[in-house]
C-alpha positions in Angstrom: 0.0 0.0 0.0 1.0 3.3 -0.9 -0.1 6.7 1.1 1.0 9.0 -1.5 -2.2 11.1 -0.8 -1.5 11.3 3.0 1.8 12.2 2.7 0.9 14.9 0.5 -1.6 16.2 2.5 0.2 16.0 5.6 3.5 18.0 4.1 1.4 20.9 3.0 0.0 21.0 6.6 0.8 23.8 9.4 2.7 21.3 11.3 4.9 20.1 8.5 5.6 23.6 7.8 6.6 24.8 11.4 8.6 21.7 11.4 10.8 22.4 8.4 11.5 26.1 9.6 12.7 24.7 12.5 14.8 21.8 11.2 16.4 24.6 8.1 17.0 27.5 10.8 18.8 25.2 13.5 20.2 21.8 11.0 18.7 20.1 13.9 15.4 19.0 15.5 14.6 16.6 18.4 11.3 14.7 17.9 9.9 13.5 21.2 7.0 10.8 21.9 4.6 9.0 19.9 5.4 5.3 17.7 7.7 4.9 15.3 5.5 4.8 12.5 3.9 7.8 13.4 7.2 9.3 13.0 7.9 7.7 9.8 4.7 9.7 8.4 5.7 13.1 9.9 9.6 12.2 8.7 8.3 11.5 4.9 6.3 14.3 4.7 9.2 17.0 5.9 11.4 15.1 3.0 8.7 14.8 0.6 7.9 18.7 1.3 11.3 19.8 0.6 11.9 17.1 -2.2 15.5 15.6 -0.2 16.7 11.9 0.4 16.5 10.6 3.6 19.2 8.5 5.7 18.0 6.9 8.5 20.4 5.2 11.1 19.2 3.0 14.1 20.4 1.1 16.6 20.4 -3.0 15.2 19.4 -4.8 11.9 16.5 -5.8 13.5 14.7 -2.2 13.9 16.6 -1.0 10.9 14.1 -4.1 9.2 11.0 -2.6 10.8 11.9 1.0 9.4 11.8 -0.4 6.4 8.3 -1.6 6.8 7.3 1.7 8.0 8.5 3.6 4.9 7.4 1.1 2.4 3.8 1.3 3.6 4.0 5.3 2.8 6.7 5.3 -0.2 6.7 3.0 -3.7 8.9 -0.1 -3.0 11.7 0.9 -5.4 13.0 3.8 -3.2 13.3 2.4 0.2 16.3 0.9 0.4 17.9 -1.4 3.2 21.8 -0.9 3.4 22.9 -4.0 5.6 25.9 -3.0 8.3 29.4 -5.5 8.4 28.2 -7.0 11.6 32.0 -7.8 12.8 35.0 -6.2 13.4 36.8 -5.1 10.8 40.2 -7.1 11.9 38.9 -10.5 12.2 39.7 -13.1 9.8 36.0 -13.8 8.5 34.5 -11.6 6.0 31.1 -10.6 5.0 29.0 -12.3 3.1 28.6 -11.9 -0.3 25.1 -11.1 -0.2 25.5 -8.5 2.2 28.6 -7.2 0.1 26.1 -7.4 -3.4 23.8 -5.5 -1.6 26.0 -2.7 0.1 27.5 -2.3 -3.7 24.1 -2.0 -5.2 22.9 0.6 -3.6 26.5 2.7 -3.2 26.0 2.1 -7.0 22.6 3.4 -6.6 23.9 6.7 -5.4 26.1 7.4 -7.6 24.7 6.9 -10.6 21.2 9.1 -9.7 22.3 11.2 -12.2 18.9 13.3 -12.8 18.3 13.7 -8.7 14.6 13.6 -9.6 13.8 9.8 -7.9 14.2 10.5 -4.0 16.2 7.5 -1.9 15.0 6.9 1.8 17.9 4.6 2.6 18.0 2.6 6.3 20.5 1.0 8.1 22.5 1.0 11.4 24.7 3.1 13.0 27.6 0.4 11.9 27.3 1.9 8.4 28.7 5.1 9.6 32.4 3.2 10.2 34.8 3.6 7.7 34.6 0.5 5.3 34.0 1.3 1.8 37.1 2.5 -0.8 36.7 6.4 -1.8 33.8 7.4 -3.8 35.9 8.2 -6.8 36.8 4.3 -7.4 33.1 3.6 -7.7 32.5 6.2 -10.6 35.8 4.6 -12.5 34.6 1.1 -11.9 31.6 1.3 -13.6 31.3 -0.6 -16.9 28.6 0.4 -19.6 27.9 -2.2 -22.5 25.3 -1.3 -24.7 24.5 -2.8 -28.2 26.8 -1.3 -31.0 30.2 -0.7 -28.9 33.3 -2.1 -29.8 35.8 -4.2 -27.5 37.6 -6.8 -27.6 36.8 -10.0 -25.5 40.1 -10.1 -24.1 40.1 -6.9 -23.0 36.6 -7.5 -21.6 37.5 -10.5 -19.1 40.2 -8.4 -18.2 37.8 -5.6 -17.0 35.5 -8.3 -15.2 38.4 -9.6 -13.2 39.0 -6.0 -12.0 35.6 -5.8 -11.3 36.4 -9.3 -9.1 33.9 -10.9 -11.1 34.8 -15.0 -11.4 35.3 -16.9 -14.7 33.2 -20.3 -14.4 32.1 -22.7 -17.3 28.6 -21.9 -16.7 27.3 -18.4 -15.1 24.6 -19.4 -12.6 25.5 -17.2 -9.6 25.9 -13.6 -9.1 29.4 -12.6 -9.3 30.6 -14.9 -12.2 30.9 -15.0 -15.7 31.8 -17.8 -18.9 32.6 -17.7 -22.7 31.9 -19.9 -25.3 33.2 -18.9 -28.5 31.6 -15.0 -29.3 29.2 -15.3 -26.7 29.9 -13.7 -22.9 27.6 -14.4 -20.1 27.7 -12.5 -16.4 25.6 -12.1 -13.8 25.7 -8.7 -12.6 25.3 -8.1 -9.0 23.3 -5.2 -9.3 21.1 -7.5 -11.6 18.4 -9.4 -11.2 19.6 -11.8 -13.6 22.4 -13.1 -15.7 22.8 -11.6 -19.6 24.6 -13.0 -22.5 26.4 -10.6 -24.6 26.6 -11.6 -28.3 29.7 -10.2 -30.3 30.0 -10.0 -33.9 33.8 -9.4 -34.4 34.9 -7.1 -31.8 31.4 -5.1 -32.0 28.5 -6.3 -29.2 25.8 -7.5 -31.6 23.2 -8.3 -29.0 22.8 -8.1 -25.2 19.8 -10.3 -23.5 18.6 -11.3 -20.2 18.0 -15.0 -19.6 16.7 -17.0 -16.8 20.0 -18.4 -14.9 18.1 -21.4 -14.1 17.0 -23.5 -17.7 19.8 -20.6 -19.6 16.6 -19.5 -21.4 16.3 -16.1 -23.4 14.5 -13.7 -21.6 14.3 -9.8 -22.5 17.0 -8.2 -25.0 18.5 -5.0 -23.9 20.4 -2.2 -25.4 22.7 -1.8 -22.7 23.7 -2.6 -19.1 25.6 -0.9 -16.6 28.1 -3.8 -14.9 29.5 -2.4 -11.1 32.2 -4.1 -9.4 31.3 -7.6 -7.7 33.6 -6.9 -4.6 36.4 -5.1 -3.2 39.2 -8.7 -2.9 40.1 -7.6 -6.5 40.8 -4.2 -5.9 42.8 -4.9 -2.5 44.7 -7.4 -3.6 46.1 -5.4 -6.6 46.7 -2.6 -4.5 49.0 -4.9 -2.0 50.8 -6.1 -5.1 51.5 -2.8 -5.9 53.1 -1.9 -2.8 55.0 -4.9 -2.9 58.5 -5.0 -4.0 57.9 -8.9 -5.2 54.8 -7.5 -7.2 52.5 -10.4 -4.9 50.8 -10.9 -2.4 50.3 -14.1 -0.6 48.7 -15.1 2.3 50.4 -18.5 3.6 47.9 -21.1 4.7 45.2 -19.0 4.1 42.8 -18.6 1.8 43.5 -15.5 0.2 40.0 -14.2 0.0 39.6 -14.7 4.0 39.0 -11.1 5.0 41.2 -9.1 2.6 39.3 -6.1 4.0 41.3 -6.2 6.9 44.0 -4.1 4.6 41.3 -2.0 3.2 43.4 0.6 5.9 46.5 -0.3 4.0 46.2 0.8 0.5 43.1 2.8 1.5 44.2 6.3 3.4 40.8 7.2 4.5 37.8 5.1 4.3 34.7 6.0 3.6 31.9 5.1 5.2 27.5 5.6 3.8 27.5 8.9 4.7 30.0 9.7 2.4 27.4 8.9 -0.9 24.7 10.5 0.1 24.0 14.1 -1.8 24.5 17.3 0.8 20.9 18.2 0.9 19.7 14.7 2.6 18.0 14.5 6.4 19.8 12.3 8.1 17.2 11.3 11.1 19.1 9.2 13.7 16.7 6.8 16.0 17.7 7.2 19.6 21.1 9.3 19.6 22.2 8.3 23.0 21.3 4.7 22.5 23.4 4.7 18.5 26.5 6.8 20.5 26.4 3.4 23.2 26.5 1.2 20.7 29.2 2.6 18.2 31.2 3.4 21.1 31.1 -0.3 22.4 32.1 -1.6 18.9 34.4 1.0 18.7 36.3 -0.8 21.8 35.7 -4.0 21.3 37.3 -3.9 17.6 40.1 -1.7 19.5 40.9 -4.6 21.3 40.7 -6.5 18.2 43.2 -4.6 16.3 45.5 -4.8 19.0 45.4 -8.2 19.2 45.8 -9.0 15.2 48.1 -5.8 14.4 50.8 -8.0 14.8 50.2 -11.1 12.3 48.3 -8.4 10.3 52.1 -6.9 9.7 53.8 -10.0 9.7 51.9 -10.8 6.7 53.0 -7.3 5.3 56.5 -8.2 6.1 56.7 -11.6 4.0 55.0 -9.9 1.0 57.7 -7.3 1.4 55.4 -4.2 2.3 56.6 -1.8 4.3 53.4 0.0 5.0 52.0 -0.8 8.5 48.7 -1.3 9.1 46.4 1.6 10.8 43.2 1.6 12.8 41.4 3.5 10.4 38.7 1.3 10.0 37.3 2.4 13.4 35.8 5.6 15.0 34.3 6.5 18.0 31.1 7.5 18.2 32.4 11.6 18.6 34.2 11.8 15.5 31.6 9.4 13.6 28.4 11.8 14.6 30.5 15.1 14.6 31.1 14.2 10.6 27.4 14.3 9.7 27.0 17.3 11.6 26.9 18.8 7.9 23.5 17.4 7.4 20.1 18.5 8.5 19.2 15.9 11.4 16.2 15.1 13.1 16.9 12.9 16.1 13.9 10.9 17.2 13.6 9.9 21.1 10.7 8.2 23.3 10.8 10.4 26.2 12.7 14.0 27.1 16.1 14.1 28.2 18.8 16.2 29.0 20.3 16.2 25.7 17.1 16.7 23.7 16.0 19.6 25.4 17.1 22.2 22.7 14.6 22.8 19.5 12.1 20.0 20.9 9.0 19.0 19.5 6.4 16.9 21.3 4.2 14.6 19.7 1.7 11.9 20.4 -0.6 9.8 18.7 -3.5 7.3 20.3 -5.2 4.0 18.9 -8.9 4.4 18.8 -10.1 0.7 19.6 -13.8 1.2 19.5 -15.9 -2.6 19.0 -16.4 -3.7 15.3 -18.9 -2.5 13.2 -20.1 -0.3 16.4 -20.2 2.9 14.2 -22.0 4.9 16.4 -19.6 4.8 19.4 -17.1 5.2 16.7 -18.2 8.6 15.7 -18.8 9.4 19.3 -15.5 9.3 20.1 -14.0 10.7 17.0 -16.0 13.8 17.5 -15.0 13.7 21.1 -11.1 14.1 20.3 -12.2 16.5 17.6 -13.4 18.6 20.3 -10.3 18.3 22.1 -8.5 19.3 19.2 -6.8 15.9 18.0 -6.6 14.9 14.4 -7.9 12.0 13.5 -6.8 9.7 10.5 -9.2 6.9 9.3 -7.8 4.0 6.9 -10.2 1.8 5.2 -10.5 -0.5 2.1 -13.5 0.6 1.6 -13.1 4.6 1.9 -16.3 5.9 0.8 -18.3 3.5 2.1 -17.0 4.6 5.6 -17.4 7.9 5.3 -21.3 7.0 4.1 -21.7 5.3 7.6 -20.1 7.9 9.6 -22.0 10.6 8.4 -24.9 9.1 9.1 -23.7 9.0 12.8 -23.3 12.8 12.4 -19.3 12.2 12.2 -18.0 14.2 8.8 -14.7 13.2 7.8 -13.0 14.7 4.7 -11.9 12.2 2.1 -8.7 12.4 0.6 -8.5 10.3 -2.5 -5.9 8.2 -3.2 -4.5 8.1 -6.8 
């Protein structure tokens, strides 16, 4: 369900304008009281009012997941977005996921290419996203490959860009990530796709490009182009540390090589960037219980302190055999003052459940009340609807069966105005 029509009633409202005066004279407003999703509809209508991308930061994946909810019940599917947090410290030998990798790429990708600013991003995650662990933004807009139907490369030339992208050659592409030849015919599976497509060459010119169905390797759609974004960061690390080495390689003795190659990330990466660092300047970043977000980053901060000093060691003597003299740094971790002081460029709105001490400046209280009146017992319905309307609540009805509603309650002397929804 979308609530286009509330939200756009709602951010041409008195409240919604009070709100954004508030939030544009100070860069900062403290929302007090009332549910989450309450505050979800107030937050969308102060972004859909002034037309900006929103970046909300919580405390866990598990809230971040009902956020999401929230916003897709108000928004179109397509431009809520869920940015899932490294859940470990960035030291450790085990790395992320690849679908939690695919999915942090996609929507970096995302950002970066939203080249007419017109579609509007609402983008949630935790507060882990703020820690440095992405390379700079310009590496994203230089790793981008565009194929469309007409341009000439060589094959060669192409499986040389994949394997910079860290895409994987296999006999048969199934699985995001990889790609295959036979003869004149390349097929890869995009991460930021939904599925594989088979490039068709005539000579060095792409002939055709089509989507098929990974599955039975059926044709599906033909396409006139595709944008192709990096499959990983292992590449891109790894030919960094053979850059810096004297032997021009890097191995990893007894290890896998791909087991956690982001732990150099700090190595050939001066300063990491971190979610924050994609998102255009004119964006509210609305942070779920501050206090709460500070804890937690703080705690991760220490425990992956205490990680780095216990790894820095075999972390270097790694360096050492590959003949690197570049030490490793922990710049992969911040506190929680120098992570919130860096988005202090952004207009915030920080959301809290009760007053405090620290939300006492530029506050705004709000509140909001389930009416649970019996089913089908219209007339106490309207009694108490026109009771809170005396007391100078609002009132928001939603029904599947709008004007049918507003038929019943009128006849209970209740007269609600109907919004229509597109």
């Amino acid at each position: 369900m979308e609530l286009k029509s509330l939200i756009n009633y709602i951010s041409k409202s008195k409240i919604t304008e009070e709100l954004t005066k508030r939030l544009n004279k100070n860069k900062e407003l403290n929302l007090i009281g009332s549910n989450r999703f309450a505050k979800a509809l107030i937050i969308n209508s102060i972004a859909y009012f002034q037309h900006k991308n929103i970046l909300l930061i919580c405390t866990s994946s598990e809230l971040a997941y009902k956020w999401f909810g929230y916003f897709q019940s108000l928004n179109n599917n397509n431009n809520v977005l869920y940015y899932p947090p490294n859940d470990y410290s960035p030291y450790e030998i085990r790395t992320k996921s690849s679908e939690v990798e695919f999915s942090q790429l996609n929507i970096i990708t995302k950002l970066i290419n939203n080249k007419n600013k017109v579609k509007k991003s609402i983008i949630i995650t935790t507060e882990r996203a703020l820690q440095p662990h992405l390379f700079h933004k310009d590496y994203f807009k230089e790793s981008n490959l565009n194929l469309r139907k007409g341009k000439e490369i060589e094959i060669k030339d192409l499986a040389t860009k994949f394997s910079e992208l860290g895409y994987v050659k296999d006999e048969v592409t199934r699985s995001e990530g990889n790609w295959s030849r036979r003869g004149d015919i390349v097929d890869i599976f995009p991460v930021n796709n939904e599925v594989p497509v088979r490039i068709e060459f005539y000579d060095n010119v792409i002939d055709k490009i089509r989507e098929y169905d990974a599955g039975n390797q059926k044709t599906l759609d033909t396409i006139n182009e595709i944008n192709i974004i990096q499959a990983g960061s292992k590449q891109k690390i790894s030919n960094e540390l053979k850059n810096l080495s004297k032997d021009d390689s890097f191995i990893i003795e007894n290890k896998n090589i791909n087991d956690n190659l982001e732990r150099f990330l700090g190595v050939v990466e001066t300063k990491p960037s971190n979610i924050s660092d994609f998102i255009e300047s004119e964006t509210i970043v609305v942070i779920d219980e501050l206090e709460q977000c500070m804890q937690f980053t703080d705690n991760w901060f220490n425990d992956s302190l205490n990680n780095y000093e216990n790894s820095k060691d075999s972390i270097n003597e790694i360096l050492i055999k590959n003949n690197i003299k570049v030490k490793i740094k922990n710049n992969l971790i911040d506190n929680s003052n120098s992570i919130y002081e860096k988005i202090k460029i952004f207009e915030r709105i920080n959301l809290y459940e009760f007053e405090s001490k620290l939300n006492k400046s530029n506050k705004f209280l709000i509140s909001d009340k389930v009416i649970k009146s019996p089913d089908k017992n219209f007339n106490k319905l309207s009694l108490e609807i026109n009771n809170y309307i005396k007391n100078k609540d609002k009132v928001w009805i939603l029904s599947a069966q709008p004007t049918r509603t507003n038929s019943i309650l009128n006849e209970f002397n209740c007269f609600p105005k109907y919004i229509n929804n597109p």
